[in-house]
């Protein structure tokens, strides 16, 4: 049955596959540049632009200070925005999709390598903060918040989370598996080196594909849930800050998100060096990208059943404990064969993959938890805080990755010239790539078990209470 939004007068069809696909394309579009920046930007800065790893680490950490204001600020803007025919959150996808892809392309301009070092450093600071802290934020915060108003059905929300994860997986396949085949060339000595011109070409292609995905997300997703703010408690800034800092579900999952991003992004950025310098096997790097998508496709059909039977918190914590164990074995065994390494990595990814599939549904639950505790709907703000935590995890990964490269003695190159790394350096790359995920996944599992409050039983009780309040209103 169709539903008419009383505030805008727009008639929407019932929730269905079109909504799921539209929401999937949103993260598909987002992740072209998010994954490319996470996986290739550090090595592009060091090996093409010739910028020292410590400077790169400083850039990633400094930009997160800006995000503390832009992420939460954007959340407040969309929460307090007036009702619009295109939706409170959805309209921002149309407004910002062209600026976000243009700023993404600027990250990968190779000709900056010909400028003096000071000019190169200024350029990367300006363009990275422009893309990550302003443009990407202005589209990602509304997009992430939109899930809570597309539907209020818990099963439908779980399906949105799964399809969003599928969108990220498909983007990861294109970026992770195809990009290395294009951007790496052989030098005179037969070693694989990154070609800056090819990186820029790939960035331009991804910009076009991202625009197509954003357009489909905008056209196929609809906001059905009306938020009547006149009947809600209006929190002051002080009350809002206090409620966020006392939201146990939000705080615990924020810490978990930082550790998860620290693990995945640091491992992702170090993997470029792992396959290039430790295994000397670029084909294995591409296979690793395909494998990530394969894990998502394997788990996706079972995510709903597993969640319904065991609960999100319970299933995620068990999977992470298993992943931590496998990464610990990889760290100890110090495997030299790239394909044996990938086989064990597949098992680890299956363990952590369930958490990735359910991650966005966790946030919808946390938004409801905030509403239950405060009586105010602040989905954009909650998502803004969570987005900042994700970026903080990414920044720590990039920052620590840059500092770690310097610490283990990694030698940067200029103009794509190959540099032979020492044995101690390549062994250090392997130790970071396996040891960090082993520790981080263990810590996140413990956080979910002992700190995060929304177990299967508690979540059901919360949903019942919210339905009673809604019926009373």
Coordinates of C-alpha atoms in Angstrom, one line a residue:
X1 CA 0.0 0.0 0.0
X2 CA 1.3 3.5 -0.9
X3 CA 2.0 6.0 1.8
X4 CA 1.6 9.8 1.7
X5 CA 4.1 12.0 3.6
X6 CA 1.9 14.5 5.3
X7 CA 4.7 17.1 5.5
X8 CA 5.7 17.1 1.9
X9 CA 2.6 15.6 0.2
X10 CA 4.7 13.1 -1.7
X11 CA 3.2 9.6 -2.2
X12 CA 5.7 6.7 -1.8
X13 CA 5.3 3.1 -2.8
X14 CA 5.7 0.4 -0.1
X15 CA 9.2 -0.6 0.9
X16 CA 10.7 -3.1 -1.5
X17 CA 13.7 -4.2 -3.6
X18 CA 14.0 -0.8 -5.3
X19 CA 14.8 0.8 -1.9
X20 CA 17.4 -1.9 -1.1
X21 CA 19.1 -1.5 -4.4
X22 CA 19.0 2.3 -4.2
X23 CA 20.5 2.3 -0.8
X24 CA 23.1 -0.2 -1.9
X25 CA 24.2 2.2 -4.8
X26 CA 24.7 5.0 -2.2
X27 CA 27.6 3.1 -0.5
X28 CA 28.7 1.8 -3.9
X29 CA 29.2 5.5 -4.9
X30 CA 30.8 6.5 -1.6
X31 CA 33.3 3.7 -1.5
X32 CA 34.9 4.3 -4.9
X33 CA 37.0 7.1 -3.4
X34 CA 36.8 6.0 0.3
X35 CA 38.4 2.6 -0.5
X36 CA 40.8 4.1 -3.1
X37 CA 42.0 6.7 -0.6
X38 CA 42.2 4.1 2.2
X39 CA 44.1 1.6 0.1
X40 CA 46.2 3.6 -2.3
X41 CA 46.5 7.2 -1.1
X42 CA 49.4 6.6 1.4
X43 CA 51.5 4.8 -1.2
X44 CA 50.6 7.4 -3.9
X45 CA 51.8 10.1 -1.6
X46 CA 55.0 8.3 -0.7
X47 CA 56.0 6.6 -3.9
X48 CA 54.6 9.0 -6.6
X49 CA 54.6 12.4 -4.9
X50 CA 57.7 11.6 -2.7
X51 CA 56.2 12.8 0.5
X52 CA 57.7 11.3 3.7
X53 CA 55.5 8.8 5.6
X54 CA 55.6 10.9 8.8
X55 CA 54.1 13.9 6.9
X56 CA 51.4 11.7 5.5
X57 CA 50.6 10.4 9.0
X58 CA 50.5 14.0 10.3
X59 CA 48.0 14.9 7.5
X60 CA 45.6 12.1 8.4
X61 CA 45.7 12.9 12.1
X62 CA 45.3 16.6 11.6
X63 CA 42.3 16.3 9.3
X64 CA 40.4 14.4 12.0
X65 CA 40.5 17.4 14.2
X66 CA 38.5 19.2 11.5
X67 CA 36.1 16.2 11.3
X68 CA 35.2 16.6 14.9
X69 CA 33.4 19.8 13.9
X70 CA 32.2 19.0 10.4
X71 CA 30.7 15.5 11.0
X72 CA 28.7 16.5 14.1
X73 CA 27.9 19.9 12.6
X74 CA 26.4 18.2 9.4
X75 CA 24.4 15.9 11.6
X76 CA 22.8 18.8 13.4
X77 CA 22.1 20.6 10.1
X78 CA 20.2 17.7 8.6
X79 CA 18.4 16.9 11.9
X80 CA 17.1 20.5 12.1
X81 CA 16.4 21.0 8.4
X82 CA 12.9 21.8 7.2
X83 CA 10.9 19.1 5.5
X84 CA 11.6 19.0 1.7
X85 CA 9.9 17.3 -1.2
X86 CA 13.1 15.3 -1.8
X87 CA 13.3 14.3 1.8
X88 CA 15.2 15.7 4.8
X89 CA 18.3 13.6 4.2
X90 CA 17.9 12.4 0.6
X91 CA 18.1 15.9 -0.9
X92 CA 21.7 16.2 0.1
X93 CA 22.7 13.4 -2.2
X94 CA 21.5 15.4 -5.2
X95 CA 23.1 18.6 -3.9
X96 CA 26.6 17.3 -3.1
X97 CA 27.3 14.4 -5.5
X98 CA 29.2 16.5 -8.1
X99 CA 31.4 18.4 -5.6
X100 CA 32.3 15.2 -3.7
X101 CA 33.6 13.4 -6.9
X102 CA 35.5 16.4 -8.2
X103 CA 37.3 16.8 -4.9
X104 CA 38.1 13.1 -4.9
X105 CA 39.8 13.4 -8.3
X106 CA 42.0 16.2 -7.0
X107 CA 43.5 13.8 -4.5
X108 CA 45.3 11.8 -7.2
X109 CA 46.8 14.5 -9.4
X110 CA 50.3 13.1 -10.2
X111 CA 51.9 16.3 -11.7
X112 CA 52.2 17.7 -8.2
X113 CA 55.3 15.7 -7.9
X114 CA 57.2 18.3 -10.0
X115 CA 56.5 21.0 -7.5
X116 CA 58.8 21.9 -4.6
X117 CA 58.3 19.8 -1.5
X118 CA 56.6 22.7 0.5
X119 CA 54.1 23.2 -2.3
X120 CA 53.4 19.4 -2.5
X121 CA 52.7 19.3 1.2
X122 CA 50.3 22.3 1.1
X123 CA 48.5 20.7 -1.9
X124 CA 47.9 17.4 -0.2
X125 CA 46.8 19.0 3.1
X126 CA 44.3 21.3 1.3
X127 CA 42.8 18.7 -1.1
X128 CA 42.6 15.9 1.5
X129 CA 40.8 18.0 4.1
X130 CA 38.5 19.5 1.4
X131 CA 37.5 16.0 0.3
X132 CA 37.4 14.1 3.6
X133 CA 36.3 16.7 6.0
X134 CA 33.8 18.7 4.0
X135 CA 32.7 17.2 0.7
X136 CA 32.5 13.5 1.7
X137 CA 30.9 14.4 5.1
X138 CA 28.2 16.5 3.4
X139 CA 26.9 13.5 1.5
X140 CA 27.8 10.6 3.8
X141 CA 26.1 11.9 7.0
X142 CA 22.7 12.4 5.3
X143 CA 23.1 9.1 3.4
X144 CA 23.8 7.1 6.6
X145 CA 21.1 8.9 8.6
X146 CA 18.5 8.2 5.8
X147 CA 18.2 4.5 6.7
X148 CA 16.2 5.3 9.8
X149 CA 13.5 7.1 7.9
X150 CA 13.3 4.8 4.8
X151 CA 11.6 2.3 7.1
X152 CA 11.0 1.6 10.8
X153 CA 10.6 -2.1 10.4
X154 CA 13.6 -3.9 12.1
X155 CA 13.8 -6.6 9.4
X156 CA 13.8 -4.0 6.6
X157 CA 16.5 -2.1 8.4
X158 CA 18.6 -5.2 8.6
X159 CA 18.2 -5.7 4.9
X160 CA 19.2 -2.2 4.2
X161 CA 22.4 -2.8 6.2
X162 CA 23.1 -6.0 4.3
X163 CA 22.6 -4.3 0.9
X164 CA 24.7 -1.3 2.0
X165 CA 27.5 -3.8 2.8
X166 CA 27.0 -5.4 -0.6
X167 CA 27.5 -2.0 -2.2
X168 CA 30.7 -1.6 -0.3
X169 CA 31.8 -5.1 -1.3
X170 CA 31.1 -4.4 -5.0
X171 CA 33.1 -1.2 -4.8
X172 CA 35.8 -3.0 -3.0
X173 CA 36.0 -5.6 -5.8
X174 CA 36.4 -2.9 -8.5
X175 CA 38.9 -0.8 -6.5
X176 CA 40.8 -3.6 -4.8
X177 CA 41.1 -6.1 -7.6
X178 CA 41.1 -4.1 -10.8
X179 CA 43.0 -1.0 -9.7
X180 CA 46.3 -2.7 -9.0
X181 CA 46.2 -4.3 -12.5
X182 CA 46.0 -0.8 -14.0
X183 CA 48.1 1.4 -11.9
X184 CA 51.2 -0.8 -11.5
X185 CA 53.8 -1.2 -14.3
X186 CA 57.1 -3.0 -14.5
X187 CA 60.3 -0.9 -14.4
X188 CA 63.6 -1.8 -16.1
X189 CA 64.5 -4.1 -13.3
X190 CA 61.2 -6.0 -13.6
X191 CA 59.8 -4.7 -10.3
X192 CA 56.2 -3.4 -10.0
X193 CA 55.9 0.4 -9.5
X194 CA 52.9 2.7 -9.3
X195 CA 52.3 4.9 -12.3
X196 CA 50.9 8.3 -11.3
X197 CA 49.2 9.0 -14.7
X198 CA 47.3 5.7 -14.5
X199 CA 46.2 6.5 -11.0
X200 CA 44.7 9.8 -12.1
X201 CA 43.0 8.0 -15.0
X202 CA 41.4 5.5 -12.7
X203 CA 40.3 8.3 -10.4
X204 CA 38.5 10.0 -13.3
X205 CA 36.7 6.8 -14.2
X206 CA 35.7 6.2 -10.6
X207 CA 34.3 9.8 -10.5
X208 CA 31.9 9.0 -13.4
X209 CA 30.9 5.6 -11.9
X210 CA 30.3 7.3 -8.5
X211 CA 28.0 9.9 -10.1
X212 CA 25.9 7.1 -11.7
X213 CA 25.6 5.3 -8.3
X214 CA 24.6 8.5 -6.5
X215 CA 21.9 9.2 -9.1
X216 CA 20.4 5.8 -8.7
X217 CA 20.5 6.1 -4.9
X218 CA 18.7 9.4 -5.1
X219 CA 16.0 8.1 -7.5
X220 CA 15.3 4.7 -6.0
X221 CA 15.4 5.5 -2.2
X222 CA 12.4 7.2 -0.4
X223 CA 11.9 8.6 3.0
X224 CA 8.7 7.3 4.5
X225 CA 9.0 8.0 8.2
X226 CA 7.7 11.4 9.3
X227 CA 9.5 13.1 12.2
X228 CA 7.1 15.4 14.0
X229 CA 9.5 17.6 16.0
X230 CA 6.7 19.7 17.5
X231 CA 5.7 16.7 19.7
X232 CA 9.3 15.9 20.7
X233 CA 11.5 17.2 23.5
X234 CA 13.9 19.8 22.2
X235 CA 17.3 19.3 23.8
X236 CA 19.6 22.2 24.5
X237 CA 23.2 21.8 23.3
X238 CA 24.3 20.9 26.8
X239 CA 21.6 18.3 27.2
X240 CA 22.4 16.8 23.8
X241 CA 26.1 16.5 24.6
X242 CA 25.3 15.0 28.0
X243 CA 22.9 12.5 26.5
X244 CA 25.5 11.4 23.9
X245 CA 28.2 11.0 26.5
X246 CA 26.0 8.9 28.7
X247 CA 24.6 6.7 25.8
X248 CA 26.3 3.4 26.7
X249 CA 25.4 1.8 23.3
X250 CA 26.8 4.7 21.4
X251 CA 30.0 5.0 23.4
X252 CA 30.8 1.3 23.4
X253 CA 30.2 1.0 19.6
X254 CA 32.2 4.2 18.9
X255 CA 35.2 2.6 20.7
X256 CA 34.6 -0.6 18.8
X257 CA 34.3 1.3 15.5
X258 CA 37.6 3.0 16.1
X259 CA 39.3 -0.3 16.7
X260 CA 37.7 -1.9 13.7
X261 CA 38.7 0.9 11.4
X262 CA 42.2 0.9 12.9
X263 CA 42.4 -2.8 12.0
X264 CA 40.9 -2.8 8.6
X265 CA 42.3 0.5 7.3
X266 CA 45.8 -0.1 8.6
X267 CA 45.8 -3.6 7.3
X268 CA 44.4 -2.3 4.0
X269 CA 47.0 0.4 3.6
X270 CA 49.8 -1.9 4.7
X271 CA 48.6 -4.6 2.3
X272 CA 49.8 -2.6 -0.6
X273 CA 53.3 -2.8 0.8
X274 CA 52.8 -6.4 1.9
X275 CA 52.0 -7.8 -1.5
X276 CA 54.4 -5.4 -3.3
X277 CA 57.5 -5.7 -1.0
X278 CA 57.0 -8.9 1.2
X279 CA 55.3 -11.3 -1.3
X280 CA 56.3 -9.4 -4.5
X281 CA 53.0 -10.6 -6.0
X282 CA 50.6 -7.9 -7.4
X283 CA 48.3 -10.6 -8.7
X284 CA 47.8 -11.8 -5.1
X285 CA 46.9 -8.2 -4.2
X286 CA 44.1 -8.3 -6.8
X287 CA 42.9 -11.7 -5.6
X288 CA 42.7 -10.4 -2.0
X289 CA 40.3 -7.7 -3.2
X290 CA 38.1 -10.3 -5.0
X291 CA 38.2 -12.5 -1.9
X292 CA 36.7 -9.7 0.3
X293 CA 33.7 -9.5 -2.0
X294 CA 33.4 -13.3 -2.1
X295 CA 33.2 -13.4 1.7
X296 CA 30.4 -10.8 1.7
X297 CA 28.4 -12.7 -1.0
X298 CA 28.8 -16.0 0.9
X299 CA 27.6 -14.5 4.2
X300 CA 24.9 -12.1 2.9
X301 CA 22.1 -14.8 2.4
X302 CA 22.6 -16.1 5.9
X303 CA 23.0 -12.7 7.7
X304 CA 19.2 -12.3 8.4
X305 CA 18.8 -15.9 9.7
X306 CA 21.9 -15.7 11.9
X307 CA 20.8 -12.3 13.3
X308 CA 17.2 -13.5 14.0
X309 CA 18.4 -16.6 15.8
X310 CA 21.4 -15.4 17.8
X311 CA 21.2 -11.6 17.7
X312 CA 23.6 -9.0 16.2
X313 CA 25.7 -8.6 19.3
X314 CA 26.1 -12.3 19.9
X315 CA 26.9 -13.3 16.3
X316 CA 29.3 -10.4 15.8
X317 CA 31.4 -11.1 18.9
X318 CA 31.8 -14.8 18.1
X319 CA 32.9 -14.1 14.6
X320 CA 35.5 -11.5 15.8
X321 CA 36.9 -14.0 18.3
X322 CA 37.4 -16.5 15.5
X323 CA 39.1 -13.8 13.2
X324 CA 41.4 -12.8 16.0
X325 CA 42.5 -16.4 16.4
X326 CA 43.3 -16.8 12.7
X327 CA 45.2 -13.6 12.5
X328 CA 47.2 -14.6 15.5
X329 CA 48.2 -17.8 13.7
X330 CA 49.2 -15.8 10.6
X331 CA 51.4 -13.6 12.8
X332 CA 53.1 -16.6 14.4
X333 CA 53.6 -18.7 11.3
X334 CA 55.2 -15.9 9.2
X335 CA 54.0 -17.4 5.9
X336 CA 56.1 -16.8 2.8
X337 CA 53.6 -18.2 0.2
X338 CA 51.1 -15.5 -0.9
X339 CA 48.4 -18.0 -1.8
X340 CA 48.6 -19.9 1.5
X341 CA 48.4 -16.6 3.2
X342 CA 45.2 -15.7 1.2
X343 CA 43.6 -19.1 2.1
X344 CA 44.0 -18.4 5.8
X345 CA 43.0 -14.8 5.3
X346 CA 39.7 -16.0 3.8
X347 CA 38.8 -17.8 7.0
X348 CA 39.6 -14.6 9.0
X349 CA 37.4 -12.5 6.7
X350 CA 34.5 -14.9 7.1
X351 CA 34.7 -14.4 10.9
X352 CA 34.8 -10.6 10.7
X353 CA 32.4 -10.4 7.7
X354 CA 29.3 -10.9 9.8
X355 CA 30.1 -7.8 11.9
X356 CA 30.6 -5.8 8.7
X357 CA 27.3 -6.9 7.3
X358 CA 25.4 -6.0 10.5
X359 CA 27.3 -2.8 11.3
X360 CA 24.8 -0.3 9.9
X361 CA 21.9 -2.1 11.6
X362 CA 23.8 -1.5 14.9
X363 CA 23.7 2.2 14.2
X364 CA 19.9 2.1 13.6
X365 CA 19.5 0.4 17.0
X366 CA 21.7 3.0 18.7
X367 CA 19.6 5.8 17.2
X368 CA 16.5 4.2 18.6
X369 CA 18.3 3.8 22.0
X370 CA 19.1 7.5 22.0
X371 CA 15.4 8.3 21.2
X372 CA 14.3 5.9 24.0
X373 CA 16.6 7.6 26.6
X374 CA 16.0 11.3 25.6
X375 CA 12.6 11.4 23.8
X376 CA 14.2 13.4 21.0
X377 CA 15.0 12.1 17.5
X378 CA 18.7 13.0 16.8
X379 CA 19.5 10.4 14.1
X380 CA 21.7 12.7 12.1
X381 CA 23.7 13.8 15.1
X382 CA 24.2 10.2 16.4
X383 CA 25.3 9.2 12.9
X384 CA 27.6 12.2 12.7
X385 CA 29.3 11.1 16.0
X386 CA 29.7 7.6 14.6
X387 CA 31.0 8.9 11.3
X388 CA 33.6 10.9 13.2
X389 CA 34.6 7.8 15.1
X390 CA 35.0 5.9 11.8
X391 CA 37.1 8.7 10.3
X392 CA 39.1 8.7 13.6
X393 CA 39.8 5.0 13.1
X394 CA 40.8 5.6 9.5
X395 CA 43.0 8.5 10.6
X396 CA 44.8 6.5 13.2
X397 CA 45.3 3.7 10.7
X398 CA 46.7 6.1 8.1
X399 CA 48.7 8.1 10.6
X400 CA 50.1 5.1 12.4
X401 CA 50.7 3.5 9.0
X402 CA 52.8 6.4 7.9
X403 CA 54.7 6.5 11.2
X404 CA 55.1 2.8 11.2
X405 CA 56.6 2.9 7.7
X406 CA 59.2 5.4 8.9
X407 CA 59.8 3.4 12.1
X408 CA 60.5 0.1 10.3
X409 CA 62.8 2.0 7.8
X410 CA 60.7 2.0 4.7
X411 CA 62.4 4.0 1.9
X412 CA 60.1 6.3 -0.2
X413 CA 60.7 6.8 -3.9
X414 CA 60.2 9.8 -6.2
X415 CA 58.6 9.5 -9.6
X416 CA 57.9 5.8 -9.3
X417 CA 61.5 4.6 -9.1
X418 CA 61.8 1.3 -7.4
X419 CA 63.6 1.0 -4.0
X420 CA 64.7 -2.4 -2.6
X421 CA 63.6 -2.6 1.0
X422 CA 65.7 -4.4 3.7
X423 CA 64.7 -7.8 5.2
X424 CA 63.9 -6.1 8.5
X425 CA 61.6 -3.7 6.8
X426 CA 59.5 -6.3 4.9
X427 CA 59.3 -8.5 8.0
X428 CA 58.0 -5.4 9.9
X429 CA 55.3 -4.9 7.2
X430 CA 54.1 -8.5 7.7
X431 CA 54.1 -8.2 11.5
X432 CA 51.9 -5.1 11.4
X433 CA 49.5 -6.5 8.7
X434 CA 48.8 -9.6 10.9
X435 CA 49.4 -8.6 14.5
X436 CA 47.3 -5.4 14.6
X437 CA 44.1 -7.2 13.3
X438 CA 44.6 -10.0 15.8
X439 CA 44.7 -7.6 18.8
X440 CA 42.0 -5.3 17.5
X441 CA 39.4 -8.0 16.7
X442 CA 39.9 -9.5 20.2
X443 CA 39.4 -6.1 21.9
X444 CA 36.2 -5.4 19.8
X445 CA 34.8 -8.8 20.7
X446 CA 35.3 -8.1 24.4
X447 CA 33.7 -4.7 24.1
X448 CA 30.6 -6.2 22.5
X449 CA 30.3 -9.0 25.1
X450 CA 30.9 -6.9 28.2
X451 CA 30.1 -3.2 27.4
X452 CA 27.6 -2.9 24.5
X453 CA 24.1 -3.3 26.1
X454 CA 21.8 -4.1 23.2
X455 CA 21.7 -7.9 23.4
X456 CA 19.0 -9.8 21.5
X457 CA 16.8 -9.7 24.6
X458 CA 17.4 -6.1 25.5
X459 CA 16.9 -5.0 21.9
X460 CA 13.4 -6.7 21.8
X461 CA 12.4 -4.9 25.0
X462 CA 13.5 -1.6 23.6
X463 CA 11.5 -2.0 20.4
X464 CA 8.4 -2.9 22.4
X465 CA 8.8 0.2 24.5
X466 CA 9.2 2.5 21.5
X467 CA 6.1 1.0 19.9
X468 CA 4.1 1.7 23.0
X469 CA 5.2 5.3 23.1
X470 CA 4.4 5.7 19.4
X471 CA 0.9 4.2 19.9
X472 CA 0.3 6.6 22.8
X473 CA 1.2 9.6 20.7

